Amino acid sequence: MKIIVLGAGTAGLIAALMLREKYPMYTIAVVKSGEIGIVGVGEGSTLHWDKFMEYIGLNVEELIYSTRATVKMGILFKDWNLGEEYIHSIHLDPFSKHARMDLYHQLWVQSTPGEKFPLAPFFEQIYYKNNVPVQPNLKVSKQYHFDTFKLNEYLLKKCSERNIGIIDTKVTEATVCQATGNITELITQSNILKADFFIDCSGFKRVLASKLNNKWISKSEYLPMNHAIAFPTERDSNAEIEPYTTTTALSSGWSWRIPTQDRYGNGYVYNDNYINADQALSEISKVLNTNIEKIAKDIKFEAGKIDKFWCKNVVSIGLCSSFAEPLEAQSIGFTIVQMFALLEHLDTWKVYEPTVNNYNNLMDSVFENIIDYLQLHYFVKRDDTKFWRDKPFTPTTFNADTREAFRQGVNNISMFKFNRYAMFGPINWYQVMQGIGLIDKEFILGKTKDTKYKNNFKEDILRWANEVRQEARDVAVMSHKEYLSCVNKSYIKKYEN
């Protein structure tokens, strides 16, 4: 089989590398155009990135060295309820025997009415101080922050090393077979490219998807954001480096701040019915205490998905297939999920008729899960501006059905329409819910009538909390900046000398 991947952004290169790993006998080529840049906004990953690296055999030291990456231990949310902060990280205590932080959250909520949940012992005592645990294999996390352009160069290099063709040309037309409806060839500025199967990673242009009349299904009624500005800022080379993303709620949306080894990636995601780009730039400049004169990216977007992720002999991956918004850095993760599912289905494509429908139904479910989870973040108490008072979105069916159960402390896997590709589950929901105050602790405690049981319960949780805090104090740490220096030196010593 011959497969062509159209587009050489992050999604296209991930797709090509994963295809090559499973199908070493296939002819695989990536079509890229020097005239078309990459979006280059999302610089954070989720845990799915680690699975991708493991699957295709990437080295952590090489990745950090080549992409100027930093470690990501979670996301710090600031001011989503004014004056408050919380974190989301599903591996808060990876070095603790009490690593079940979802359970720890629940016990704390149920035993300490009126008290604010701490950032979590490991985060408060290690990561929030810009430190990371010392590990002999130099791997301290499964998530990273990247310089997107250096990541692109790195993945292109890996494609070349693995016999994936890189064709630098611009596609001007695609030929559709009248009999089958399949795409048979791409007409480019320099030649004609034929293939049996195509992966459309052409981003918002959706070059092949649109050729097959694959319609766009808007989800904008469920998510309030429709615009983003993105820009880099300098990072003081002498300053420490945060091992986490910071996202701060602003007047008409939220900002992100992502550290790489050399700079910060920043952005303001907003609803342009409440603020325009110039106003957003002025507001974020004040927040960052710097004069930002140039917007690197000015992106208008609409939350939604194409009707069919897989249509005829074309599978749309990444931004070409769907987009929610940059919150929770789920875009790259969903690309990886899409590809793992495709690799599982592709072998049966021509011999088992339900294959395409099965794949599409799975991906629809995964995307629905993403929309539900991102929307959850907006059910905050903040109401200091018109945007936060209006909360201009309609609750999804899932969120409408479950919020009362969540308020009463129920958060169970059985509540979710779940499949094994789903990106977010109970532990993710619980951290955001407790962070923005959706859980009624007094109500939960009020259901327990046995005073002796309550007292014993409190003693148990406080003892457990102290044990976890002690473990956090006992872990050997180094500064995040020092860790990155060690990784870079280790890579140079092993591979470049």
C-alpha angles and dihedrals in degrees: 000000000000117000127189122198111203110210133033102217121115093286095050095049093046089051093050094047093049092047090051092051093056098033110039089160096057126093105241125181135175119214112209132171124213087207092063119067128205122256090238098184106114109073101162130081136205129222089279089076090067090055089051092050092048093047097053096031106247121171117235094215092050091048094052093044096045100042098035086238127175131204120268116205096169145304124288111212115203130190097353079130102028114261094008134101137190139171137234117205126134093206100049095145105024092156097046129095083221093060095140093101092166089065091042089054091051095048092049092049092050097046107040112052115191094013123114115239111244121240085261123273099263093044095045096044101035119013098035087057090055093253132126130199118265111248125182092223092050091237113121103156145024094218131067146182115230141196092237095212093050089047088055092052091048095050091046088054090051090051091053092048090053099052096258109147117236111204114188106205141105121254112229101174143002123217117225120201109236093211100050104018089231124134109247105179146003118230111213137180090264109026149340119274119202125194142159096227135021135204111204109213096152093128121221090348090070091197099179098028090057091048088060091048090246100170127222116243111204121220094177093119089068101046122048101210126092108156140047138185118200131189141156125241130194121262120215104249090215095052126095119256123237114233091213143058118253120213118182126191112233135183098288105013137329142292132224128212118190123181123217124175093267108026148354124264109215138179146164117222110196149153108257091208087074104034137011129226095264092050091046091051091050092050096048090046089059092046092052092039092230136105108249108194101169131049110213093198131017108188130183111195143169124212110240149091140242116264094247123025087196116038122170107313095339128090117191115216133185122352089352090066104037147340132197107167135287094270114125092008090258099146098084090040092054090050089056092046090051091052096047088051091048093051088053093051105034097081092061096044097107099032105041116053099203092058097098095044091047091053093047093049091051094049092046088055093048092050091048088054090053093051091049092050097046091048090054090069091064098059089094131140093235111122106155096117134040091253094055092043092050097042088194101215140087117241113250117243091254095051093044091051098045108036095089091049090049090050088057092053098259115137113153135158090236089069092063127082087227138182127173092258094057111123102208131042143160097307091053092046093048096053093052094042094053090041095058096036102253093137118083103218095179091052091051093049091045090062090063107079099175106096093192090052091049092052093047090047091053092048091051095050094045090050090049092047090053091050091053092047090051090051089052089052091049097052114103109239141184130191116275089237091052090048092054090049090052091050093049092048091047091052093048091048094049102038113018104043 
